[in-house]
Tab-separated table of C-alpha atoms and ligand atoms in Angstrom:
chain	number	residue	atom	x	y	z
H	1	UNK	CA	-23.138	-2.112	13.920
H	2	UNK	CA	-23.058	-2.405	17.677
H	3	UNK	CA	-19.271	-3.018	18.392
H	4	UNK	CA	-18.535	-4.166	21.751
H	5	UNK	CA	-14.742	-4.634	21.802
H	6	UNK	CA	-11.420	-3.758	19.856
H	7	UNK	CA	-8.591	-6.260	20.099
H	8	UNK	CA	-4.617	-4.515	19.108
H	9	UNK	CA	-2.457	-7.879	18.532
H	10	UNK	CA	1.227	-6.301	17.805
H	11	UNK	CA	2.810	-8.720	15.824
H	12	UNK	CA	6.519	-9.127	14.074
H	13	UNK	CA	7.963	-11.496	11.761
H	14	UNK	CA	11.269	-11.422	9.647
H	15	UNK	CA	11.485	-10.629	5.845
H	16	UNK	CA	12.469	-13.727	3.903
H	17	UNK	CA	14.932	-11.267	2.500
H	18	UNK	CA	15.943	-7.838	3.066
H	19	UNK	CA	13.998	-4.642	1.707
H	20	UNK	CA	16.388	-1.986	0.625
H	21	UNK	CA	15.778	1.151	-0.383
H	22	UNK	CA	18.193	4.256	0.030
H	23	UNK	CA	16.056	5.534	2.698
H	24	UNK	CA	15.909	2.516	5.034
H	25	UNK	CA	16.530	-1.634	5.392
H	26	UNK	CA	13.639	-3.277	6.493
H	27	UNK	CA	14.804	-7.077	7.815
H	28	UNK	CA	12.112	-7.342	10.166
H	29	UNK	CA	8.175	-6.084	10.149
H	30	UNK	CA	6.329	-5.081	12.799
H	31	UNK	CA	2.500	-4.774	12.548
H	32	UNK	CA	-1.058	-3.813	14.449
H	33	UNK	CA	-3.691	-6.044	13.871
H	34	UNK	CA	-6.998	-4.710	14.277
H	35	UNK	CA	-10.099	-6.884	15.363
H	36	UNK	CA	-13.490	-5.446	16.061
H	37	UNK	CA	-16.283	-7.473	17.079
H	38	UNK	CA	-19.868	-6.929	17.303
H	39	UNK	CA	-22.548	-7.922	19.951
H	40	UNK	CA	-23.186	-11.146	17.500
H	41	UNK	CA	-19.623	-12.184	17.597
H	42	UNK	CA	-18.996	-11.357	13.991
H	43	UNK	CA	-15.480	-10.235	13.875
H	44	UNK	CA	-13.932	-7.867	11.155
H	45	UNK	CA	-9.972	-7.150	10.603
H	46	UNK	CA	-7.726	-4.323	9.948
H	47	UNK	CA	-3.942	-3.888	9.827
H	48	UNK	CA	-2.049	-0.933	10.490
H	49	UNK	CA	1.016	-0.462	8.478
H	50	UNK	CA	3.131	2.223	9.609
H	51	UNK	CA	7.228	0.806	10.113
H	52	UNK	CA	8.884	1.128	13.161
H	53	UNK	CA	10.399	4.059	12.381
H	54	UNK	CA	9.507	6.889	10.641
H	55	UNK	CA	11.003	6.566	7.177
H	56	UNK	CA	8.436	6.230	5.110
H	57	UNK	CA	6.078	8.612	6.770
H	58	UNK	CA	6.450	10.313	10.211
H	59	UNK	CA	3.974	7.204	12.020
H	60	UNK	CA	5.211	4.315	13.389
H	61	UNK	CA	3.903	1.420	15.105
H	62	UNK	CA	4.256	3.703	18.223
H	63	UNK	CA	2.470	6.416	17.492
H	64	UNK	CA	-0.057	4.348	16.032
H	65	UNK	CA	-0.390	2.513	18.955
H	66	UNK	CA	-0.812	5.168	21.056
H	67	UNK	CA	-3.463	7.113	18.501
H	68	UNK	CA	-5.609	3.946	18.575
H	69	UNK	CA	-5.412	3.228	22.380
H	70	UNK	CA	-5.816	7.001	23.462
H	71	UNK	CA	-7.846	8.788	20.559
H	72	UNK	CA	-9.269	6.604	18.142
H	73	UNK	CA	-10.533	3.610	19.961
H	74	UNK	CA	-12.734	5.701	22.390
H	75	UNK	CA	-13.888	8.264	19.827
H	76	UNK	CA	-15.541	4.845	17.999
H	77	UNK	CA	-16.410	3.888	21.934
H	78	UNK	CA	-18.182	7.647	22.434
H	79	UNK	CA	-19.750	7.511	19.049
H	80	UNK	CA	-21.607	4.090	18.097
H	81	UNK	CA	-21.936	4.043	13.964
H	82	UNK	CA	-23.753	2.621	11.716
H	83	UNK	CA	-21.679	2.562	8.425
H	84	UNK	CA	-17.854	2.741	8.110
H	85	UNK	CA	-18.301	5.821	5.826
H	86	UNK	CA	-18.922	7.540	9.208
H	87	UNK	CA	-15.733	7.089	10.584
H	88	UNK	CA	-14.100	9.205	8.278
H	89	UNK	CA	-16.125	12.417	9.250
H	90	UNK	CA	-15.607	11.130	13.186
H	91	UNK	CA	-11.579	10.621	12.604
H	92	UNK	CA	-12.041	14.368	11.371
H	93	UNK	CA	-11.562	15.780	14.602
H	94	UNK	CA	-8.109	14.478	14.658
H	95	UNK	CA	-4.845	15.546	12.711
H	96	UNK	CA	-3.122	13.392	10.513
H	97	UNK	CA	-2.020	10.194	11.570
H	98	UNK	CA	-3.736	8.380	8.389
H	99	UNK	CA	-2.291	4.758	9.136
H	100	UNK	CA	-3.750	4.677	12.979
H	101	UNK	CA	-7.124	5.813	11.591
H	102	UNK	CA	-6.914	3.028	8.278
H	103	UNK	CA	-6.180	0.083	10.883
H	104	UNK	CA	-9.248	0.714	12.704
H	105	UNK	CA	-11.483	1.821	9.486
H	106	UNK	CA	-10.834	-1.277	7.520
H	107	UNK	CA	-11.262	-3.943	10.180
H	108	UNK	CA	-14.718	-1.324	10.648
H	109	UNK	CA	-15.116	-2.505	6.481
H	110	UNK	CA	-14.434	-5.649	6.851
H	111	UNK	CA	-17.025	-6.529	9.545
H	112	UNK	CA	-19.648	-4.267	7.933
H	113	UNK	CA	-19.112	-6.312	4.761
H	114	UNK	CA	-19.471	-9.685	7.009
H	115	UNK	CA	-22.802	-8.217	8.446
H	116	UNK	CA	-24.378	-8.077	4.616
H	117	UNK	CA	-22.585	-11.525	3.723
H	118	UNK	CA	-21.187	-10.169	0.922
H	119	UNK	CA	-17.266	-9.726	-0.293
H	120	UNK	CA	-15.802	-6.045	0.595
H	121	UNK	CA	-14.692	-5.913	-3.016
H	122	UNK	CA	-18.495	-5.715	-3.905
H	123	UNK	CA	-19.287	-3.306	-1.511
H	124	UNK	CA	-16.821	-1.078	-2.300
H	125	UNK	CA	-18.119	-1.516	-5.636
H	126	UNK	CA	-15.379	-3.707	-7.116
H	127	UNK	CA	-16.135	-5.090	-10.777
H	128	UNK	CA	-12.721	-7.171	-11.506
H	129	UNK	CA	-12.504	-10.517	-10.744
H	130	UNK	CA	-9.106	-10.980	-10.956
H	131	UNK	CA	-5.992	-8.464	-10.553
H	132	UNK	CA	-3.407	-8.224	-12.379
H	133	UNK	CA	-0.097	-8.834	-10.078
H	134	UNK	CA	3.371	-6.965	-9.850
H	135	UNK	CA	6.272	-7.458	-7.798
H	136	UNK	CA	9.192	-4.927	-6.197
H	137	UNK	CA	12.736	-5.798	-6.540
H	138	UNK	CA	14.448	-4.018	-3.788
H	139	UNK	CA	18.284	-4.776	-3.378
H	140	UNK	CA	21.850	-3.132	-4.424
H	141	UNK	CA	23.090	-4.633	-7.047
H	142	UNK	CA	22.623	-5.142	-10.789
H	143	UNK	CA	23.628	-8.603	-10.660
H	144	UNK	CA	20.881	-9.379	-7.615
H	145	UNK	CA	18.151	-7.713	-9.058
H	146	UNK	CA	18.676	-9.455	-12.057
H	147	UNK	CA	18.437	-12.954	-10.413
H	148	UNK	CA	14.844	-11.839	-8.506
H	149	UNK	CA	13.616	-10.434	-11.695
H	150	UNK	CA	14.076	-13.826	-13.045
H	151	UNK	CA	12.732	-15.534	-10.418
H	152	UNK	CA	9.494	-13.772	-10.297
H	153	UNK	CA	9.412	-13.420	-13.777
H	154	UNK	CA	8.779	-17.294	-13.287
H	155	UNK	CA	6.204	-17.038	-10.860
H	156	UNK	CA	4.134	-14.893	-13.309
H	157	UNK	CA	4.238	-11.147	-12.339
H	158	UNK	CA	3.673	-8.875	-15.002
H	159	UNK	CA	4.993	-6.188	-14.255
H	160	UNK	CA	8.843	-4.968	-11.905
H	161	UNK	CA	9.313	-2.500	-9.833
H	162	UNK	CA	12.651	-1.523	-9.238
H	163	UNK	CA	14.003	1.142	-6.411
H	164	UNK	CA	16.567	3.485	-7.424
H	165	UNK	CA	18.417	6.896	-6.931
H	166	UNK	CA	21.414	8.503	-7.795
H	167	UNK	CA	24.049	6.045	-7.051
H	168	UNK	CA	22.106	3.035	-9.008
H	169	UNK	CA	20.186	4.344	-11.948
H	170	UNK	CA	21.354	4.857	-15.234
H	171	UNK	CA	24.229	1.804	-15.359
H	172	UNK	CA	21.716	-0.449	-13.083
H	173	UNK	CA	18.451	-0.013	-15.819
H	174	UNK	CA	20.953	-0.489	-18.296
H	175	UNK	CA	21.958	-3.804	-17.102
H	176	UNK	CA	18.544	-4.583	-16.636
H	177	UNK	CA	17.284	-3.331	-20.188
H	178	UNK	CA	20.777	-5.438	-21.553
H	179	UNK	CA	18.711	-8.689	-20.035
H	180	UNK	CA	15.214	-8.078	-20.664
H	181	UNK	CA	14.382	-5.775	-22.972
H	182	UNK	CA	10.284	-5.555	-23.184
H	183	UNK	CA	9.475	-6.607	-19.925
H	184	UNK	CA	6.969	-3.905	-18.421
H	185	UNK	CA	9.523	-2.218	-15.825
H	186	UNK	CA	9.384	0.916	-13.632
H	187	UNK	CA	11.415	2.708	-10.833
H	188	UNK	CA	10.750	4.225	-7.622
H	189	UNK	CA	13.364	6.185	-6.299
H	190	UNK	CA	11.359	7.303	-3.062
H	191	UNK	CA	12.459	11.162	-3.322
H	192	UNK	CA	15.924	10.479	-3.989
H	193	UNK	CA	16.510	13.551	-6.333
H	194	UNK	CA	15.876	16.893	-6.698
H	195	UNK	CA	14.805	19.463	-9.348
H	196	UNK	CA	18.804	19.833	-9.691
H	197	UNK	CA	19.275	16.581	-11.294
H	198	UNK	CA	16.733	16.893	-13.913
H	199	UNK	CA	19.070	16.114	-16.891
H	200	UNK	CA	19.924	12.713	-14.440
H	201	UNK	CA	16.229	12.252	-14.534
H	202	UNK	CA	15.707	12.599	-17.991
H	203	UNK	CA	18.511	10.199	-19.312
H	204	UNK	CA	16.234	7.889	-18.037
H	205	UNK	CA	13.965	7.802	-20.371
H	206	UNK	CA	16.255	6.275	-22.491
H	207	UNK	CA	14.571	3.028	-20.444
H	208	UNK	CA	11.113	3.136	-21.947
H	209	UNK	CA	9.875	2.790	-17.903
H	210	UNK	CA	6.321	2.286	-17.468
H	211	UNK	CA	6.555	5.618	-15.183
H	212	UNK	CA	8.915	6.882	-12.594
H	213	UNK	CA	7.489	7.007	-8.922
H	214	UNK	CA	8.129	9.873	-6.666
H	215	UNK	CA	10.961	11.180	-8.017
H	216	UNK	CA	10.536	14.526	-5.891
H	217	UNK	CA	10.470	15.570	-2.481
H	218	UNK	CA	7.824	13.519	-0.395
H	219	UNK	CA	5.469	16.544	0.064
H	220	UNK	CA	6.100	18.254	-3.250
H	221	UNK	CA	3.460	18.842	-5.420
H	222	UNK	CA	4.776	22.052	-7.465
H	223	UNK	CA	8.215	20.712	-8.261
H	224	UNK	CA	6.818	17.262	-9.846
H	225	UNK	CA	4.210	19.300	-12.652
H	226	UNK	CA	8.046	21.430	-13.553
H	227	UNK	CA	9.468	18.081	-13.744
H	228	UNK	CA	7.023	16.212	-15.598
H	229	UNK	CA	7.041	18.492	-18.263
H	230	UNK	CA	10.883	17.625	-19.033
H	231	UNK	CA	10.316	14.050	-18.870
H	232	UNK	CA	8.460	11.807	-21.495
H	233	UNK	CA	8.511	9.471	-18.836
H	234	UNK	CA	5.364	9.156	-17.015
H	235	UNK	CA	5.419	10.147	-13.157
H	236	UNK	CA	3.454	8.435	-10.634
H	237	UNK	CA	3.019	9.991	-7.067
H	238	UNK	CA	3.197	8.208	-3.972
H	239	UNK	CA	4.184	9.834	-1.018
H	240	UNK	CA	3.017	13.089	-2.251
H	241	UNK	CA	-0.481	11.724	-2.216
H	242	UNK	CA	-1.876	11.595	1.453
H	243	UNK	CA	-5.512	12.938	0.712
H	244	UNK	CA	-8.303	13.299	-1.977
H	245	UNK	CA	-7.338	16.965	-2.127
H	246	UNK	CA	-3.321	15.795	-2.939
H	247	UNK	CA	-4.875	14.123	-5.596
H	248	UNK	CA	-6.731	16.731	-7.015
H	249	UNK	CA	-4.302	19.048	-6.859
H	250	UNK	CA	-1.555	16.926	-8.428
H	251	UNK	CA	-3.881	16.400	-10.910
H	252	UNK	CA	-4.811	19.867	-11.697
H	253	UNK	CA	-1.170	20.755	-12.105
H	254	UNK	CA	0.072	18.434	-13.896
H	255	UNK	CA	2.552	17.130	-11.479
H	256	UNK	CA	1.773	13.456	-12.711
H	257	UNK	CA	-0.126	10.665	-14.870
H	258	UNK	CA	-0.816	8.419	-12.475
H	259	UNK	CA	-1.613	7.686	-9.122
H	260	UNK	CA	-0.359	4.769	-6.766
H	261	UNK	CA	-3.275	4.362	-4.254
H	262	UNK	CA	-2.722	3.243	-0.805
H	263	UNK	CA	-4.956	2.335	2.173
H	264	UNK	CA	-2.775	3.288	5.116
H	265	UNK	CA	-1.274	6.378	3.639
H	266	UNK	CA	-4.747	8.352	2.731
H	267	UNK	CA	-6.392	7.450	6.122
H	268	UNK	CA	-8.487	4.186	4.731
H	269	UNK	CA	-10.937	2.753	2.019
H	270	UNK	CA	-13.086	5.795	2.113
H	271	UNK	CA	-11.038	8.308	0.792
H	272	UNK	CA	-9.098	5.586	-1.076
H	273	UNK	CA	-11.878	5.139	-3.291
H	274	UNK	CA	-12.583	8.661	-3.239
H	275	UNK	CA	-9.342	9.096	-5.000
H	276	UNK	CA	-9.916	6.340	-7.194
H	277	UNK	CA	-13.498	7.830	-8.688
H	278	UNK	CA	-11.791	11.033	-9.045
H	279	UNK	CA	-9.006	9.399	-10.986
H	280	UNK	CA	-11.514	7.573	-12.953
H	281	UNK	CA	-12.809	10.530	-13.880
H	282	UNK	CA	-10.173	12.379	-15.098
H	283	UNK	CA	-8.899	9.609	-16.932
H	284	UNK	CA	-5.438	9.018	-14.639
H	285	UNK	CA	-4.608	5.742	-14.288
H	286	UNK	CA	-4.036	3.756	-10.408
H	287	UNK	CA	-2.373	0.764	-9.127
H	288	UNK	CA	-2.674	-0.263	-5.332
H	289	UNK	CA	0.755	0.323	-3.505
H	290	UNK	CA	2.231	-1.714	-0.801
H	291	UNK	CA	3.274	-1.566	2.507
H	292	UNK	CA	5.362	-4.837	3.103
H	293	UNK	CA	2.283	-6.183	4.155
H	294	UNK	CA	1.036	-8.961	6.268
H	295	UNK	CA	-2.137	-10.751	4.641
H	296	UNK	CA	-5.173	-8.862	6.161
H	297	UNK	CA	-3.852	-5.708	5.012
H	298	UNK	CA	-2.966	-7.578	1.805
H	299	UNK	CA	-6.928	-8.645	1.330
H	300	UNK	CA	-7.864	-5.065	1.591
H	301	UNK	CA	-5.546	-3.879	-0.986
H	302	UNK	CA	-7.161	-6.816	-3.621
H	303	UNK	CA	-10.489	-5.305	-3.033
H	304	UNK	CA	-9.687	-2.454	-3.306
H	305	UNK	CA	-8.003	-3.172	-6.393
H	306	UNK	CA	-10.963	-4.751	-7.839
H	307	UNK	CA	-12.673	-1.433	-8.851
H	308	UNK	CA	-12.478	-0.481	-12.182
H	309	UNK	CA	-9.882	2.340	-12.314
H	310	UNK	CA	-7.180	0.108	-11.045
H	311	UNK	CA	-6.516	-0.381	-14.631
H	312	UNK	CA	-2.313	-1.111	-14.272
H	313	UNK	CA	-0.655	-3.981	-12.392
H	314	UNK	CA	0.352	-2.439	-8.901
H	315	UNK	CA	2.342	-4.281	-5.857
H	316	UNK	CA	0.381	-6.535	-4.292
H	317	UNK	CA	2.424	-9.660	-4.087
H	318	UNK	CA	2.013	-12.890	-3.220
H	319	UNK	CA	1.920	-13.791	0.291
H	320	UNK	CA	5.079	-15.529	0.120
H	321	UNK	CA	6.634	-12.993	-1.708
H	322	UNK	CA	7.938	-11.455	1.955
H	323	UNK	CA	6.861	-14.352	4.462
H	324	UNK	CA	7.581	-17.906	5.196
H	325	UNK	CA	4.105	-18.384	6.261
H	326	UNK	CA	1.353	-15.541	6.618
H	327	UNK	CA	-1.040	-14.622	8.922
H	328	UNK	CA	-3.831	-15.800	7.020
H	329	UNK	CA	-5.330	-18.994	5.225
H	330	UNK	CA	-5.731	-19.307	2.634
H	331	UNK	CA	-2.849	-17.198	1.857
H	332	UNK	CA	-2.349	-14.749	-1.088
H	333	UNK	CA	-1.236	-16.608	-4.525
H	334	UNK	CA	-0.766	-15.465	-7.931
H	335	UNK	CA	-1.270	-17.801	-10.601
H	336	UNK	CA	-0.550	-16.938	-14.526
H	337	UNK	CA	0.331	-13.441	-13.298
H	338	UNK	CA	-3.339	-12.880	-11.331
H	339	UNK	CA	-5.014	-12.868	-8.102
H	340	UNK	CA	-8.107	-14.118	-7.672
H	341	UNK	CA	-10.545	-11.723	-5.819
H	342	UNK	CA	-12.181	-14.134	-3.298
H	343	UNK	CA	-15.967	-14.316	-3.057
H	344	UNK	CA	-16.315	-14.922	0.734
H	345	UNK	CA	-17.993	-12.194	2.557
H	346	UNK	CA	-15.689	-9.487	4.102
H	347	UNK	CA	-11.808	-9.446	2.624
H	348	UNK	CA	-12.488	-13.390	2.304
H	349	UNK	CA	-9.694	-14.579	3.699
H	350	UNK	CA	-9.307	-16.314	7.162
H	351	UNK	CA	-6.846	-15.174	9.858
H	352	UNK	CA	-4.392	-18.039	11.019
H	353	UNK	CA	-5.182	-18.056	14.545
H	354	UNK	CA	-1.989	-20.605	15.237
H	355	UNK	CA	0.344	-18.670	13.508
H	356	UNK	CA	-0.785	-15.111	14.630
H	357	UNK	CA	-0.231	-16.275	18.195
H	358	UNK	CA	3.476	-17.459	17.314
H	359	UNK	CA	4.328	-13.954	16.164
H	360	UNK	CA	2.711	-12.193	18.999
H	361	UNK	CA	4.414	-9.487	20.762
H	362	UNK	CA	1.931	-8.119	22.708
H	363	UNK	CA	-2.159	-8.031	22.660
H	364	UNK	CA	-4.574	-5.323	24.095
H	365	UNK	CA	-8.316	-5.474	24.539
H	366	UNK	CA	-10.939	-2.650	24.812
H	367	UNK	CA	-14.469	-3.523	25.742
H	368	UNK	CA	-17.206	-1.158	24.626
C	1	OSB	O1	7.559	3.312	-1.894
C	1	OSB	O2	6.126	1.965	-2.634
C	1	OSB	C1	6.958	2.265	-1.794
C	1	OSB	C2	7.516	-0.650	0.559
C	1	OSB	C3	7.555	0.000	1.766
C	1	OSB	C4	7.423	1.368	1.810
C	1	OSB	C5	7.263	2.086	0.636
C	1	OSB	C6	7.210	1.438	-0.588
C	1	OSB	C7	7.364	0.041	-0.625
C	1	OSB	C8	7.382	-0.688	-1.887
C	1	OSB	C9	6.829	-2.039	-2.106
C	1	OSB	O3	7.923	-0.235	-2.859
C	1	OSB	C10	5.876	-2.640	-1.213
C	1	OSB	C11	5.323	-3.987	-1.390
C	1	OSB	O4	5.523	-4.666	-2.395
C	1	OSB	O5	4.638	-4.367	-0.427
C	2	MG	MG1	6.733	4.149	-3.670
């Protein structure tokens, strides 16, 4: 592939509105942009999507900083590849840190998939053409949720996510259920209970939820397969799920029924799809998960959600679901409910030089 430099552009740009969950308010996002280049100037993109502070997982746009400048970046310098399925047995030699390694991985995708002139979503071996869109409604109040559940009911999302936990559950899906009945709904509460408040957990069936999403501890495998088997309500994993082995195990012990993929958490679109034809195997159902996203990573998670096991709507939103403008042209839509997976070679989207620059915090350059 003959790389010869990485370029780190740390951007930030406010929300249009606030992200709450219980664990954490995100007003603001920070975000790595990844750009490798090869000797014939063909240039591929990655995003890294850690927050900038642990919350969500224990990276942050820190310590992925400093795993791409000191560990990752010259490991790819050392060790010229020839196919981004290498990276993953190269990134081997290194613990953890799944979100540093995806950055650099997919932008590694994305310019492989340039080289062949042909859309990552096909070389991943994506067969959709279109995917089906939902949306998160993250606030603290009934009455709020119930005016952005309106509003993007509008827009054509087919499917809500709300976030709960114990102080805004059973009274807040009621209100909800009072107002829309059938819509296709589900809850994340982002390991806001424990195994103590299983009776809490199962009222909430009463909701006929699509699934609950990682009701549990964020590293708890064993606890979710006891739980699921009080619960008619489906459980989905998230957090729980950093690795094709999670998976598997989950899986094996019943601990849920389906699977929210995402890019950054497992360590990038390898084992991603790894997951995926496992999942498609055993007959559990995926969605792609989100990350607050700016648009590159947002172009990664459509093709990845283009292969057939992503069979449920998951949260990729529309670009202007979180931004004023994006980072990328042309940006993400969703029209009648669906995005349209684009045909251009690579994630198919452009980056928006001009507006990049105007969120720019700071930019670093490696030459190979
Ligand atoms: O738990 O799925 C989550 C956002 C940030 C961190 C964790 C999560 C989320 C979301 C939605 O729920 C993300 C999105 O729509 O981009
Ligand atoms: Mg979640």
């Amino acid at each position: 592939m003959k790389i010869v430099s990485v370029e780190l552009f740390v951007i930030q740009m406010p929300l249009r509105s606030p992200f709450l969950t219980h664990l954490s308010t995100v007003d603001t996002r920070e975000g790595i942009i990844v750009k490798v280049t090869n000797k014939d100037g063909i240039a591929g993109y990655g995003e890294g999507v850690a927050f900038s502070s642990p919350w969500y997982t224990e990276e942050t746009v820190s310590t992925s900083l400093h795993m791409l400048t000191d560990f990752l970046i010259p490991l790819l310098q050392k060790n010229p590849i020839n196919h981004p399925e290498n990276l993953h047995s190269l990134f081997n030699s290194i613990r953890r840190n799944h979100m540093a390694k995806a950055a650099l991985e997919t932008a590694v995708w994305d310019l492989f998939a340039k080289i062949h002139s042909q859309p990552l979503s096909k070389i991943l071996g994506g067969t959709h053409t279109e995917i089906a869109s939902g949306v998160v409604v993250a606030t603290d109040s009934a009455s709020k949720a119930l005016k952005q559940i309106e509003q993007y009911l509008d827009e054509g999302y087919q499917r809500i996510k709300v976030k709960i936990h114990p102080n805004q559950d059973y009274f807040f899906l009621t209100e909800i259920r009072r107002n829309y009945p059938d819509i296709p709904i589900m809850a994340d509460a982002n390991s806001a209970y424990s195994l103590e408040d299983v009776d809490r957990l199962k009222a909430l069936d009463d909701f006929n939820l699509l699934m609950i999403e990682q009701p549990l501890a964020q590293d708890d495998i064993l606890e979710h397969s006891i739980l699921q088997k009080e619960l008619k309500t489906p459980i989905c994993l998230d957090e729980s799920i950093v690795s094709f082995d999670d998976a598997r195990k989950a899986i094996e012990f019943g601990s849920c029924k389906v699977i929210n993929i995402k890019v950054g958490r497992v360590g990038g679109l390898y084992e991603a799809k790894r997951i995926h034809d496992y999942c498609l195997e055993k007959e559990i159902p995926v969605w792609c998960g989100g990350m607050i996203e700016f648009g590159i990573s947002r172009a990664h998670n459509i093709a990845l959600a283009s292969l057939p096991g992503f069979t449920i709507p998951g949260d990729i939103s529309a670009s202007s679901r979180f931004w004023e403008e994006d980072i990328i042209s042309p940006e993400v839509v969703v029209e009648n409910g669906f995005i349209t997976v684009p045909n251009q070679p690579g994630i198919g989207f452009n980056v928006n030089e001009k507006r990049l620059n105007e969120i720019l915090l700071t930019k670093k350059t490696f030459q190979f």
